[in-house]
Short mmCIF file of C-alpha atoms and ligand atoms in Angstrom, two decimals:
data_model
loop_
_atom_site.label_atom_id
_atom_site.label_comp_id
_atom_site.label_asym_id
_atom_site.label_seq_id
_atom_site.Cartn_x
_atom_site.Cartn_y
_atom_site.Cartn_z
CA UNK J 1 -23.63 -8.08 -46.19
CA UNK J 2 -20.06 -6.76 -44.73
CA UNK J 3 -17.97 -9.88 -43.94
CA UNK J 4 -15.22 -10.51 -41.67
CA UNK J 5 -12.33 -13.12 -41.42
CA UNK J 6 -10.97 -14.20 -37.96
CA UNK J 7 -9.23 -17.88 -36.56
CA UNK J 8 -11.90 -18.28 -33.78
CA UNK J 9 -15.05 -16.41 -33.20
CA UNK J 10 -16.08 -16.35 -30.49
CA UNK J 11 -20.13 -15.72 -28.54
CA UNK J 12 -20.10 -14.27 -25.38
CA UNK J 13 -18.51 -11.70 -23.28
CA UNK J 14 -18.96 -13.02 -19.79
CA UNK J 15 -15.68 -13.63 -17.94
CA UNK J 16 -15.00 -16.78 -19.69
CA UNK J 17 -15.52 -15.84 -23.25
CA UNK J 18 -13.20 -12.63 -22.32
CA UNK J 19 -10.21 -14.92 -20.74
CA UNK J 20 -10.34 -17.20 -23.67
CA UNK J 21 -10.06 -13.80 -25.97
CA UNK J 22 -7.24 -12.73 -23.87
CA UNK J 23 -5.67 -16.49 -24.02
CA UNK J 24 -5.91 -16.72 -27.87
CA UNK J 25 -4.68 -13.22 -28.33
CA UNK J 26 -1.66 -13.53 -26.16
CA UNK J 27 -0.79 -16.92 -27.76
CA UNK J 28 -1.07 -14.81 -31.18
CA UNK J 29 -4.27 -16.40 -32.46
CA UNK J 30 -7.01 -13.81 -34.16
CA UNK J 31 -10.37 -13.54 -32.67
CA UNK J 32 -13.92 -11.75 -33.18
CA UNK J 33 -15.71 -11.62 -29.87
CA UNK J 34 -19.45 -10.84 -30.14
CA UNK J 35 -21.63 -10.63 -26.68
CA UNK J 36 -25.58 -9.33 -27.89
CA UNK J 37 -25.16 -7.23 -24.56
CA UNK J 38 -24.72 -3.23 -24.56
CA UNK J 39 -22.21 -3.97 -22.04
CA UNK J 40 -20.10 -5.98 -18.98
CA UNK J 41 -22.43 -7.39 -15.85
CA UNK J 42 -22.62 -4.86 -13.28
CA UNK J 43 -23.21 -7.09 -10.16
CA UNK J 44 -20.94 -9.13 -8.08
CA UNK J 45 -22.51 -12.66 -8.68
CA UNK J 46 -19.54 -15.00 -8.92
CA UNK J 47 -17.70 -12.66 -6.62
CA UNK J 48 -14.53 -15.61 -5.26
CA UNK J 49 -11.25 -16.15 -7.17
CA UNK J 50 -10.36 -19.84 -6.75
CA UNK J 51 -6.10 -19.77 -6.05
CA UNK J 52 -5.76 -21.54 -9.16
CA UNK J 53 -8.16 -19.09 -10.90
CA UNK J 54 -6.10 -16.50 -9.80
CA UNK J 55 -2.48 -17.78 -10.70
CA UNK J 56 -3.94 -17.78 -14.11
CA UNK J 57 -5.23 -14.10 -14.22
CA UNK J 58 -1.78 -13.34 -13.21
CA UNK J 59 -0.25 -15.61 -16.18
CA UNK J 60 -2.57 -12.91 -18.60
CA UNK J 61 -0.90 -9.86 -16.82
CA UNK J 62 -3.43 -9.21 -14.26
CA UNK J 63 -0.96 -9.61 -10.79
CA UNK J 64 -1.18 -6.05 -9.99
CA UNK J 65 -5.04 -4.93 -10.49
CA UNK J 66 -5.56 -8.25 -8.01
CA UNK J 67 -2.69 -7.73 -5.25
CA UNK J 68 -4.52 -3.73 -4.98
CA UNK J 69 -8.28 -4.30 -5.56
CA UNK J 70 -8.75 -7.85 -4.63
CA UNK J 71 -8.72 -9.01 -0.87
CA UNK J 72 -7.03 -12.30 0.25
CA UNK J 73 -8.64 -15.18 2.20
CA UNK J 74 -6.58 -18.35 3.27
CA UNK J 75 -9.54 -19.70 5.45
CA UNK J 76 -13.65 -19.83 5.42
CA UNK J 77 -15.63 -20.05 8.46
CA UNK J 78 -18.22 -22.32 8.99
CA UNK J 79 -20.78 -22.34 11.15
CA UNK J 80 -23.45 -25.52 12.17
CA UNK J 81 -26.94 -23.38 12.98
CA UNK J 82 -24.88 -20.29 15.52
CA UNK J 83 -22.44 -22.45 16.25
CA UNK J 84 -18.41 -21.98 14.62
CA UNK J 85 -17.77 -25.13 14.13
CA UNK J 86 -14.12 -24.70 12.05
CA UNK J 87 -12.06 -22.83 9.51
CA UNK J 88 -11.25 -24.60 6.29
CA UNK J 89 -8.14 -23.69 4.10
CA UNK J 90 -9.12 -21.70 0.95
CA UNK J 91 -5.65 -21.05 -0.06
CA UNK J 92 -4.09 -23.21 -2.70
CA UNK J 93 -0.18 -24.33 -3.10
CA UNK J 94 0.76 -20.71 -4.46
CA UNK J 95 -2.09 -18.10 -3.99
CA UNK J 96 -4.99 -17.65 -1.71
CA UNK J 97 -8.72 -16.75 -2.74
CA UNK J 98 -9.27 -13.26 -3.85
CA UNK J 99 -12.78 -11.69 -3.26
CA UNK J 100 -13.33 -9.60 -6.69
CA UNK J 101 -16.66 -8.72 -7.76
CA UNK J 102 -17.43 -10.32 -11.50
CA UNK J 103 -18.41 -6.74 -13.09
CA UNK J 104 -14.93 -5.75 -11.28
CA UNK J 105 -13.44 -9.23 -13.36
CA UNK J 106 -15.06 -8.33 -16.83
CA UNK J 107 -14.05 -4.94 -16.57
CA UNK J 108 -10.58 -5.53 -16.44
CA UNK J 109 -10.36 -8.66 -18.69
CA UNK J 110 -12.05 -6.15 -21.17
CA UNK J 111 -9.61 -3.60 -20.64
CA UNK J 112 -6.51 -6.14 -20.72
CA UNK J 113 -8.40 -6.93 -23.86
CA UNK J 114 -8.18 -3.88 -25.36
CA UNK J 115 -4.77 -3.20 -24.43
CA UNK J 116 -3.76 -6.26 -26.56
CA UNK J 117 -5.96 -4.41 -29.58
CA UNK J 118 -9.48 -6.55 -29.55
CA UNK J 119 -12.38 -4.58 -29.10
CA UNK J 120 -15.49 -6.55 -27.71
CA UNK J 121 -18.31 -5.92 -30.27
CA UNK J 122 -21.24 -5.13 -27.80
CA UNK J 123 -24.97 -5.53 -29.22
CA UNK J 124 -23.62 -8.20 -32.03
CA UNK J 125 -26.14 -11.17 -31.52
CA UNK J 126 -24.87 -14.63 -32.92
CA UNK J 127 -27.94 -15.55 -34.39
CA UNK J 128 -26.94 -18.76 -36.55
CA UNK J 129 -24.33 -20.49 -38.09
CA UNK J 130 -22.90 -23.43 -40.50
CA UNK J 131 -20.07 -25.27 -41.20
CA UNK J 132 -18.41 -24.35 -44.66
CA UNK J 133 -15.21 -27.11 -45.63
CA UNK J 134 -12.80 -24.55 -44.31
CA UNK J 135 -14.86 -23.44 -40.75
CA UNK J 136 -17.47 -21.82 -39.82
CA UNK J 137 -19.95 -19.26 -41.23
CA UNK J 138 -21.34 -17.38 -38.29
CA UNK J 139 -24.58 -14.95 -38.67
CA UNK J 140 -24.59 -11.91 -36.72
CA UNK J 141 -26.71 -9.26 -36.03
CA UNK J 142 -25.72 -5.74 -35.20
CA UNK J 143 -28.52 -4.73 -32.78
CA UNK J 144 -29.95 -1.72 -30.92
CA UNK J 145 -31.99 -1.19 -27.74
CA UNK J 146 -35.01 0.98 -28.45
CA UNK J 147 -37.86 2.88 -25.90
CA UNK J 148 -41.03 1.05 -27.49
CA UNK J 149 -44.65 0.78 -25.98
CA UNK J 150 -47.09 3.73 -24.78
CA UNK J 151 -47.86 4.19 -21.35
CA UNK J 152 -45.74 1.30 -20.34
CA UNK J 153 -42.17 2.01 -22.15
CA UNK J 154 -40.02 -0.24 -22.62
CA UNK J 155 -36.60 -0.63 -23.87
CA UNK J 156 -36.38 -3.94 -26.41
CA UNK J 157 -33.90 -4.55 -28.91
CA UNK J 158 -33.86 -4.78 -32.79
CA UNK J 159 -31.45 -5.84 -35.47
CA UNK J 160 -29.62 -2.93 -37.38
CA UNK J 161 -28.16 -5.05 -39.85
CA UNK J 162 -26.23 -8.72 -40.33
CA UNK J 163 -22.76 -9.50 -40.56
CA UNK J 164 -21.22 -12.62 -41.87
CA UNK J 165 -18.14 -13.75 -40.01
CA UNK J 166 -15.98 -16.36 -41.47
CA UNK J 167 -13.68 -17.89 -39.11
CA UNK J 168 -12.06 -21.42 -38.45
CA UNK J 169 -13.34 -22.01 -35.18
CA UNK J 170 -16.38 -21.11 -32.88
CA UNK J 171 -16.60 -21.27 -29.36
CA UNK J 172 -19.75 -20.64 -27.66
CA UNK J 173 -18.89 -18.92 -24.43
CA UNK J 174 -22.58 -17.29 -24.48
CA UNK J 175 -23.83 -18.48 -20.99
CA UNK J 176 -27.10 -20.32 -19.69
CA UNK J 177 -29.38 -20.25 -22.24
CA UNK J 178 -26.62 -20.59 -25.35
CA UNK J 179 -28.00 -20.22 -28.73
CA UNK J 180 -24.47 -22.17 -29.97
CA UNK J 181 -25.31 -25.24 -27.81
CA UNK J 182 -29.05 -25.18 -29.06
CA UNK J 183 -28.30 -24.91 -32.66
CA UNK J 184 -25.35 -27.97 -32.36
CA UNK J 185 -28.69 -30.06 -31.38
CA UNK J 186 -27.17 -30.64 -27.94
CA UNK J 187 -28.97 -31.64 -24.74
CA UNK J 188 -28.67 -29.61 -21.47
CA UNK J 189 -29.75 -32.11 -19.04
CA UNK J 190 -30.62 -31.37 -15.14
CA UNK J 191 -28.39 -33.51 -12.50
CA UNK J 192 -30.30 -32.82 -10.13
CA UNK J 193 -32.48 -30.37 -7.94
CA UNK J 194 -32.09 -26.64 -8.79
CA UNK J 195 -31.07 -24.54 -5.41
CA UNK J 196 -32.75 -20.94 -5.32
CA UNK J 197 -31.12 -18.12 -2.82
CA UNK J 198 -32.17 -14.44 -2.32
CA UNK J 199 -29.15 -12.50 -2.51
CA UNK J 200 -28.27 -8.94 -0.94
CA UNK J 201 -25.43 -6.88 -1.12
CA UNK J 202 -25.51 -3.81 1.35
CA UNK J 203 -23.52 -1.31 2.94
CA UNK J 204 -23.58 -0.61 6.56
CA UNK J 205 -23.09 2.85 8.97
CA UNK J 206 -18.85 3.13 9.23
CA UNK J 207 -19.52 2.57 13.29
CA UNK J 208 -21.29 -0.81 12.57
CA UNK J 209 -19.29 -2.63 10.18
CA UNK J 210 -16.89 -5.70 11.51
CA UNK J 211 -13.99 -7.90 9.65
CA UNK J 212 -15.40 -10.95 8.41
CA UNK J 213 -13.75 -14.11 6.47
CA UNK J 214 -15.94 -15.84 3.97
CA UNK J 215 -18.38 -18.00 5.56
CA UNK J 216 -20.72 -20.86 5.29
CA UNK J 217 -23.99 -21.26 7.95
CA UNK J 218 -25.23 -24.51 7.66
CA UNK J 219 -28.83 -25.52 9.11
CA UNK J 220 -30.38 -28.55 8.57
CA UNK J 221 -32.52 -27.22 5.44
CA UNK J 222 -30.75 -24.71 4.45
CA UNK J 223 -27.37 -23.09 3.30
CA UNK J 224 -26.03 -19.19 3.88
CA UNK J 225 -23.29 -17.49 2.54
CA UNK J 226 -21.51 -14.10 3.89
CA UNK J 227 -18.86 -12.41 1.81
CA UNK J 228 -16.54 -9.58 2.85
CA UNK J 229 -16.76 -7.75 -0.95
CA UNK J 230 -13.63 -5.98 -2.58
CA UNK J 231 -15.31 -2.36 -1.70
CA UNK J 232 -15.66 -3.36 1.87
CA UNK J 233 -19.59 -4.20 1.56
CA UNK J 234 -21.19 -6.73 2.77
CA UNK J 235 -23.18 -9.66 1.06
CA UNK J 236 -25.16 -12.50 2.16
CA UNK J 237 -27.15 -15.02 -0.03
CA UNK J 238 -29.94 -17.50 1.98
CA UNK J 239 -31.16 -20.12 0.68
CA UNK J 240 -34.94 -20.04 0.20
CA UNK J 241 -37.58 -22.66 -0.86
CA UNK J 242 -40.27 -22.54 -3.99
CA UNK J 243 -42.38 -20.20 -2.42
CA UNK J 244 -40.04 -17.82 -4.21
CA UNK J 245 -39.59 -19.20 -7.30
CA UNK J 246 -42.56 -16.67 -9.00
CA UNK J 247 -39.61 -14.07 -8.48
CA UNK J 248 -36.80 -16.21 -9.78
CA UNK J 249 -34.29 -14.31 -12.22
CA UNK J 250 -30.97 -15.60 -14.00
CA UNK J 251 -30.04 -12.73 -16.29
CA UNK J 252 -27.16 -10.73 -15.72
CA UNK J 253 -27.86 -6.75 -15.08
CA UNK J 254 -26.29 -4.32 -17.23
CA UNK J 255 -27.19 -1.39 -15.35
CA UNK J 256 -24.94 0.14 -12.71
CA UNK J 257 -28.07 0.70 -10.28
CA UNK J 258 -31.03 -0.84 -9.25
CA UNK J 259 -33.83 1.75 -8.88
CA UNK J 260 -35.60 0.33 -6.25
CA UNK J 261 -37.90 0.37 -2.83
CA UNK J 262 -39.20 -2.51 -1.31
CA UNK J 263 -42.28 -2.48 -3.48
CA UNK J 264 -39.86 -3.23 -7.06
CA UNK J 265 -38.56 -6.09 -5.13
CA UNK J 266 -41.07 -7.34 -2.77
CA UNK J 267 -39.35 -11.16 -2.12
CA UNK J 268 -36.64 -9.38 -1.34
CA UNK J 269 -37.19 -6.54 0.74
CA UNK J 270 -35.55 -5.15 3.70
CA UNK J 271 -37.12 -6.49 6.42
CA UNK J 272 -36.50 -9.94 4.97
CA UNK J 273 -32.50 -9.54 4.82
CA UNK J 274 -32.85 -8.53 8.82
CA UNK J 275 -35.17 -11.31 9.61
CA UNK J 276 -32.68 -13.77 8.03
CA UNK J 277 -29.94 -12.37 9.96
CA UNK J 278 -31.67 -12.30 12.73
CA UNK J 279 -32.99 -16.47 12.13
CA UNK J 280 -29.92 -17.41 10.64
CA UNK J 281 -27.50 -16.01 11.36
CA UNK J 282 -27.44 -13.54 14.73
CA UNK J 283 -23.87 -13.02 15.88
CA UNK J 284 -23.71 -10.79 12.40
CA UNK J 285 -24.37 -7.74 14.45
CA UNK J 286 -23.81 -4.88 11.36
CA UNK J 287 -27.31 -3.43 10.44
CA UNK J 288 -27.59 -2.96 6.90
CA UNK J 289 -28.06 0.82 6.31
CA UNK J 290 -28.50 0.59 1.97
CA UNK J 291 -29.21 -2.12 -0.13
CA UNK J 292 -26.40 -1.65 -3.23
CA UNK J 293 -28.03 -5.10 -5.26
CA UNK J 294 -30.58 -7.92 -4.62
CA UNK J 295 -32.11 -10.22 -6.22
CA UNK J 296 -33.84 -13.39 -6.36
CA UNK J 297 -31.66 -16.87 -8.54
CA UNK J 298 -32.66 -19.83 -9.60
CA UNK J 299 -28.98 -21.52 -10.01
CA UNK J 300 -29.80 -25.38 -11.95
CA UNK J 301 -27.12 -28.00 -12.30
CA UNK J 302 -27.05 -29.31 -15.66
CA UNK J 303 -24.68 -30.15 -18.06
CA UNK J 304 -24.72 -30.39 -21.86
CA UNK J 305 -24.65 -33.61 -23.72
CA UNK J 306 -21.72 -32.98 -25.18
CA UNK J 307 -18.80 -29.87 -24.93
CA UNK J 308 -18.98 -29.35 -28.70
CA UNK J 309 -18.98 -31.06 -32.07
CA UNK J 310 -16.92 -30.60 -34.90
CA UNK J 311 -15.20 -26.89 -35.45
CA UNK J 312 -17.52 -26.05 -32.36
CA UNK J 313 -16.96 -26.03 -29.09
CA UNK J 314 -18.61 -24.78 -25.68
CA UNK J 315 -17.39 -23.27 -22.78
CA UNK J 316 -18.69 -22.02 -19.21
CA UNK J 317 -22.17 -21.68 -18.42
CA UNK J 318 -23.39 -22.94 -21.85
CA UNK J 319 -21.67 -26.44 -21.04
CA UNK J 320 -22.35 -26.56 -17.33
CA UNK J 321 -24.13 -24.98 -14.55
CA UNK J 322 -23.56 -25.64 -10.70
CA UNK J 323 -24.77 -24.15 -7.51
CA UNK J 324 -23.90 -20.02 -6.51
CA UNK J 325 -21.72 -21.03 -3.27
CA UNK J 326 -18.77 -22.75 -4.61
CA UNK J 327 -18.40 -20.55 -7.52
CA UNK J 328 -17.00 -23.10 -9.61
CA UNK J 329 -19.12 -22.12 -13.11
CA UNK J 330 -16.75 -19.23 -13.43
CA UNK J 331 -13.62 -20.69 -11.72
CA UNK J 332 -13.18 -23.87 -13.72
CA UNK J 333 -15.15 -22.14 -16.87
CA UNK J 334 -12.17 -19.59 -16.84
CA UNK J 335 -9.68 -22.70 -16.44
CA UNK J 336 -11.55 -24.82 -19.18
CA UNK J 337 -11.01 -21.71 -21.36
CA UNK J 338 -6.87 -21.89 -21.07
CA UNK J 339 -6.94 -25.58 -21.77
CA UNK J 340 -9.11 -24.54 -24.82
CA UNK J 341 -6.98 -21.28 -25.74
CA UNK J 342 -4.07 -24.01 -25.85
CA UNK J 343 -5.61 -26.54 -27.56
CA UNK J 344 -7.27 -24.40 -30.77
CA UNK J 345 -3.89 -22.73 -30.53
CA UNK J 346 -2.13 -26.00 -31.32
CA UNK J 347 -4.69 -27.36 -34.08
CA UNK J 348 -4.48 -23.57 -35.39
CA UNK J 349 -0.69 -23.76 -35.51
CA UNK J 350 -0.26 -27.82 -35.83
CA UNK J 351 -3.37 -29.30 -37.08
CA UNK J 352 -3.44 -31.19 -34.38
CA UNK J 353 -6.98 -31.91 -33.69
CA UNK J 354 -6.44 -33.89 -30.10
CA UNK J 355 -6.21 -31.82 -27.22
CA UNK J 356 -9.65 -30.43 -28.72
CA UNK J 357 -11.14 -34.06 -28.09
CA UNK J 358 -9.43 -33.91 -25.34
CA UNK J 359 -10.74 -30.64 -23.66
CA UNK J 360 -13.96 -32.16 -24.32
CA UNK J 361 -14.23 -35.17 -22.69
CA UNK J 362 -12.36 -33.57 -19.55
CA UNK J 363 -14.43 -30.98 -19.23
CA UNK J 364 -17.40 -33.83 -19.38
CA UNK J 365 -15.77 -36.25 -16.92
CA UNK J 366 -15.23 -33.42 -14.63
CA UNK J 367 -18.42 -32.17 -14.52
CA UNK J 368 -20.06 -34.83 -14.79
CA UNK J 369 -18.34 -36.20 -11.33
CA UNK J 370 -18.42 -32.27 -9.35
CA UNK J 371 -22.00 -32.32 -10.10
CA UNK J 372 -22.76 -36.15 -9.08
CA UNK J 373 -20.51 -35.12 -6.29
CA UNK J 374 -18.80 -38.47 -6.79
CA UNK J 375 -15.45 -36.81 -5.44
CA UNK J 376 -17.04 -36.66 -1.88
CA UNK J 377 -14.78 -38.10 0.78
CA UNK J 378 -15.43 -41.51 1.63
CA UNK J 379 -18.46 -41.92 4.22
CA UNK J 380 -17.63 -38.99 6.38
CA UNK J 381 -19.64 -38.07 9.12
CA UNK J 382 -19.91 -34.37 9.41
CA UNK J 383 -22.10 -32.33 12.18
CA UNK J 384 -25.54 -32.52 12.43
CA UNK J 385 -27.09 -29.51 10.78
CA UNK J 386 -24.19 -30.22 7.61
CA UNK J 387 -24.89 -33.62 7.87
CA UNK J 388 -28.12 -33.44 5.24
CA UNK J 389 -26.00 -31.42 2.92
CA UNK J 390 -23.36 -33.99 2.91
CA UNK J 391 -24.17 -34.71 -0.80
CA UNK J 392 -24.03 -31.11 -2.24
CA UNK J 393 -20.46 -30.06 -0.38
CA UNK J 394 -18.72 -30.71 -3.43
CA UNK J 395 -19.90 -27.59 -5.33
CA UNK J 396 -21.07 -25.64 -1.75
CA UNK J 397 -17.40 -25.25 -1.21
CA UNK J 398 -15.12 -22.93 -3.44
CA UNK J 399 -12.44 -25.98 -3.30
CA UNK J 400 -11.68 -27.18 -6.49
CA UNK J 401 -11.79 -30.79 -6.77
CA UNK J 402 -7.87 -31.97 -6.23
CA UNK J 403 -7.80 -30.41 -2.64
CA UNK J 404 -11.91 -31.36 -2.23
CA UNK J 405 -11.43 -34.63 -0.06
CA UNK J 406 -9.08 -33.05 2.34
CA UNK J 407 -10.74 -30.08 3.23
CA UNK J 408 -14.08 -32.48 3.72
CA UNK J 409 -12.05 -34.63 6.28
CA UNK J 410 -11.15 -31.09 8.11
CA UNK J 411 -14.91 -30.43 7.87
CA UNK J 412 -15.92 -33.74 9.48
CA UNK J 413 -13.33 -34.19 11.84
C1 FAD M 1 -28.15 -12.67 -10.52
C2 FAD M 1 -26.99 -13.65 -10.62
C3 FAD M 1 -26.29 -14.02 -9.48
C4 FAD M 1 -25.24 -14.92 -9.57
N1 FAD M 1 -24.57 -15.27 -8.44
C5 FAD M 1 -23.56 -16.17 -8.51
C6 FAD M 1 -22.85 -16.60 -7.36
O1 FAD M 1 -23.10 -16.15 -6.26
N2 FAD M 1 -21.87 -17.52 -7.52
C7 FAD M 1 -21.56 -18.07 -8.74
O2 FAD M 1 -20.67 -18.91 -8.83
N3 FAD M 1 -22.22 -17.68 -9.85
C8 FAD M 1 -23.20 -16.77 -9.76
N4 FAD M 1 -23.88 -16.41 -10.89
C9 FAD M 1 -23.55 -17.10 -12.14
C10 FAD M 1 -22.33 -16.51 -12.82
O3 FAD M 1 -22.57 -15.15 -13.03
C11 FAD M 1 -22.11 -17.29 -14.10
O4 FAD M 1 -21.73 -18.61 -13.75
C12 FAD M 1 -21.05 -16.66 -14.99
O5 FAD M 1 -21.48 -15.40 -15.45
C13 FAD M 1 -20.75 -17.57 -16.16
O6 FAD M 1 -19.82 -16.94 -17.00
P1 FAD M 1 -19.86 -17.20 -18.56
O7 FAD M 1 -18.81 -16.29 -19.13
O8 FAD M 1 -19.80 -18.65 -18.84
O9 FAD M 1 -21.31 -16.75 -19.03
P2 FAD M 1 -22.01 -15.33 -18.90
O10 FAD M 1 -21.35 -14.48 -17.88
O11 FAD M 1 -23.47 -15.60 -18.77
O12 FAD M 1 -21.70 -14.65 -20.29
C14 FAD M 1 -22.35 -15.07 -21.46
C15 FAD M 1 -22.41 -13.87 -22.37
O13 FAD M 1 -22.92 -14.31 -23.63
C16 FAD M 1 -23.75 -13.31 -24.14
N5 FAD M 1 -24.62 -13.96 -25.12
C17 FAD M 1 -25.67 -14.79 -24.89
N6 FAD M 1 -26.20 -15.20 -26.05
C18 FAD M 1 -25.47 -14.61 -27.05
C19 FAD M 1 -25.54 -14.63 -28.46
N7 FAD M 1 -26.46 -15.36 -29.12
N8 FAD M 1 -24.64 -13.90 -29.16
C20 FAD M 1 -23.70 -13.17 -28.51
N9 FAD M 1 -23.60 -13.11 -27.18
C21 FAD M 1 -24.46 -13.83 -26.45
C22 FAD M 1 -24.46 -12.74 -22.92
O14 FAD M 1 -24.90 -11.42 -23.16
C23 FAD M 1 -23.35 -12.80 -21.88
O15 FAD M 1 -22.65 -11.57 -21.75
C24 FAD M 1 -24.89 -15.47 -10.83
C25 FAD M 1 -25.59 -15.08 -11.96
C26 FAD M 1 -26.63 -14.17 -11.86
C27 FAD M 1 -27.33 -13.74 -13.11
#
């Protein structure tokens, strides 16, 4: 079996496993990056920079590619049923928010990647893993995707061959439904009630379309979301109930289209994005001309028992999950993964073992208190179709958690 030797390896090529690559790398620490993919996302999904997130992109080099492809927002609209009720401040102490699609973000963390000489190794499944008394021994399979079945082909994947990768460190950066977390034994445990929103991303005809900020539309039993995207496109994700859950999804797509008529995607179909508009939102006069993406997500809150253990840790979705609105999975899973860059750098360099511990049990507390939303302001009183979301605001809005009580004092006054 061909064997490698790296520092860290790390599992998963979503944005977060990518900026810790680019982290280590830059700090001058080795890495293997394995992601059981072909390739990047090729969908939107987490589609707002938090200012902080971006500060940091520009720390890796990325200034440029963001001041040309991704627009700035200072402010979000909200709006209580068709009323505009205010405009909260997005913008941090240095930056504002940048819209930038996340297949636009891997892309160009991959590329940065690259430029710095790691190349992602696409279809390489971690499949197990031990502890040796100098690391880790991580299993890996090389896979392939293959047409299989008659009359209904399919494409499904199987393992080429294994690789053994010796390294000091893992990190298990490999999203939702993390085979790293699993194997460490660790728990994954719901906070509370998962929120479910049918998403659409569409163009519109040139004569129709209109500037918009971000925005919020709050009714009382439900929550919408309109984003302006980097390619001038519009997208809007509406909450839904149960009744859609048969047509729930969470994987990412790795396919730049969807092939699709209203039949393929019957919850979501295009009379259903109008009739929202038109229920929930009817001052957004642009009539959506071509559906680029939809889709129907289940988005959980849950958090893992613990953020690693031993020459193991976990970062981004496979340690937490929150709600689609305030974006904060990928936002403070990209931040989590400098403070982890720094600290493996130091116990790599140092054997200093601390600001691991310590990575860990922030990354808990933190969690832990965005998801109870336990950083809530005080016993606001906010207007009346908000009002019923009042204990969910602290991961509906993309505000991370130091600026989070002022902006919900703008919101209620
Ligand atoms: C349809 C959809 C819509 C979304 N919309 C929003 C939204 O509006 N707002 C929002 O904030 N978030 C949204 N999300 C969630 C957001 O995309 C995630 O929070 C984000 O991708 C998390 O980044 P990550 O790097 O932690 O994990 P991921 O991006 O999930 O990356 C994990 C990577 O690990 C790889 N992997 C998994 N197992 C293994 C293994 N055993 N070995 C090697 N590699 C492995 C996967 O292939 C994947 O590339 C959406 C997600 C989906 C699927």
């Amino acid at each position: 079996m061909k064997t490698l030797s790296t520092d860290v390896l790390i599992a998963g090529a979503g944005p977060v496993g990518l900026l810790l690559a680019l982290w280590l790398t830059r700090n001058g620490v080795r890495v293997v990056v394995v992601d059981c993919a072909a390739s990047p996302g090729t969908h939107s999904y987490a589609l707002g920079l938090h200012p902080e997130t971006v500060t940091l992109l520009k720390e890796c080099g990325l200034g440029p590619t963001l001041e040309s492809h991704a627009p700035a927002h200072s402010e979000m609209l909200v709006y209580a049923e068709e009323e505009p009720v205010t405009r909260l401040p997005l913008a941090g102490k240095q930056e504002p928010l940048r819209v930038f699609g996340q297949h636009q973000l891997e892309s160009v963390l991959e590329t940065k990647l690259r430029s710095e000489g790691v190349e992602v190794l696409w279809c390489h499944a971690l499949t197990d893993f031990c502890e040796t008394p100098d690391g880790i021994e991580g299993i890996v399979d090389e896979r392939e995707e293959r047409l299989v079945g008659y009359a209904s082909a399919h494409l499904d994947w199987f393992a080429r061959r294994s690789l053994k990768i010796n390294a000091r460190f893992l990190v298990g950066a490999d999203g939702h439904r993390s085979l790293t977390r699993r194997r460490l034994g660790l728990t994954f445990r719901e906070i509370g009630k998962a929120e479910i929103f049918a998403v659409f991303e569409f163009v519109c005809r040139d004569e129709d379309t209109i500037p918009v900020l971000p925005t919020l539309v709050f009714h009382p039993k439900s929550i919408s979301a309109l984003w302006p995207t980097a390619q001038g496109n519009y997208r809007w994700a509406f909450e839904v109930d149960a009744r859609f859950t048969r047509n729930v999804r969470r994987e990412k797509d790795r396919y730049l289209a969807q092939w699709s008529n209203d039949a393929a995607f019957p919850a979501v179909e295009e009379g259903l994005l109008r009739d929202f508009i038109a229920k929930r939102a009817p001052w957004f006069t642009p009539k959506p001309k071509n559906i680029l993406w939809r889709s129907v997500v289940r988005f959980e809150r849950r958090i893992a028992s613990e953020i690693g253990k031993g020459r193991v840790a976990l970062v981004g979705d496979s340690a937490h999950l929150g709600g689609p609105l305030g974006m904060h999975s990928v936002n403070l899973g990209m931040q989590e993964a400098r403070s982890l860059g720094d600290a493996l750098t130091r116990w790599i360099r140092d054997d200093e073992a601390s600001d691991i511990l310590a990575y860990r049990e922030n990354t808990l507390n933190r969690w832990q208190a965005l998801l109870a939303n336990q950083s809530q302001a005080g016993s606001a009183v906010y207007p009346a179709a908000i009002q019923p979301h009042a204990n969910r605001l602290a991961w509906t809005l993309p505000v991370p958690d130091d600026r989070l009580a002022a902006v919900l004092r703008e919101l209620a006054s």
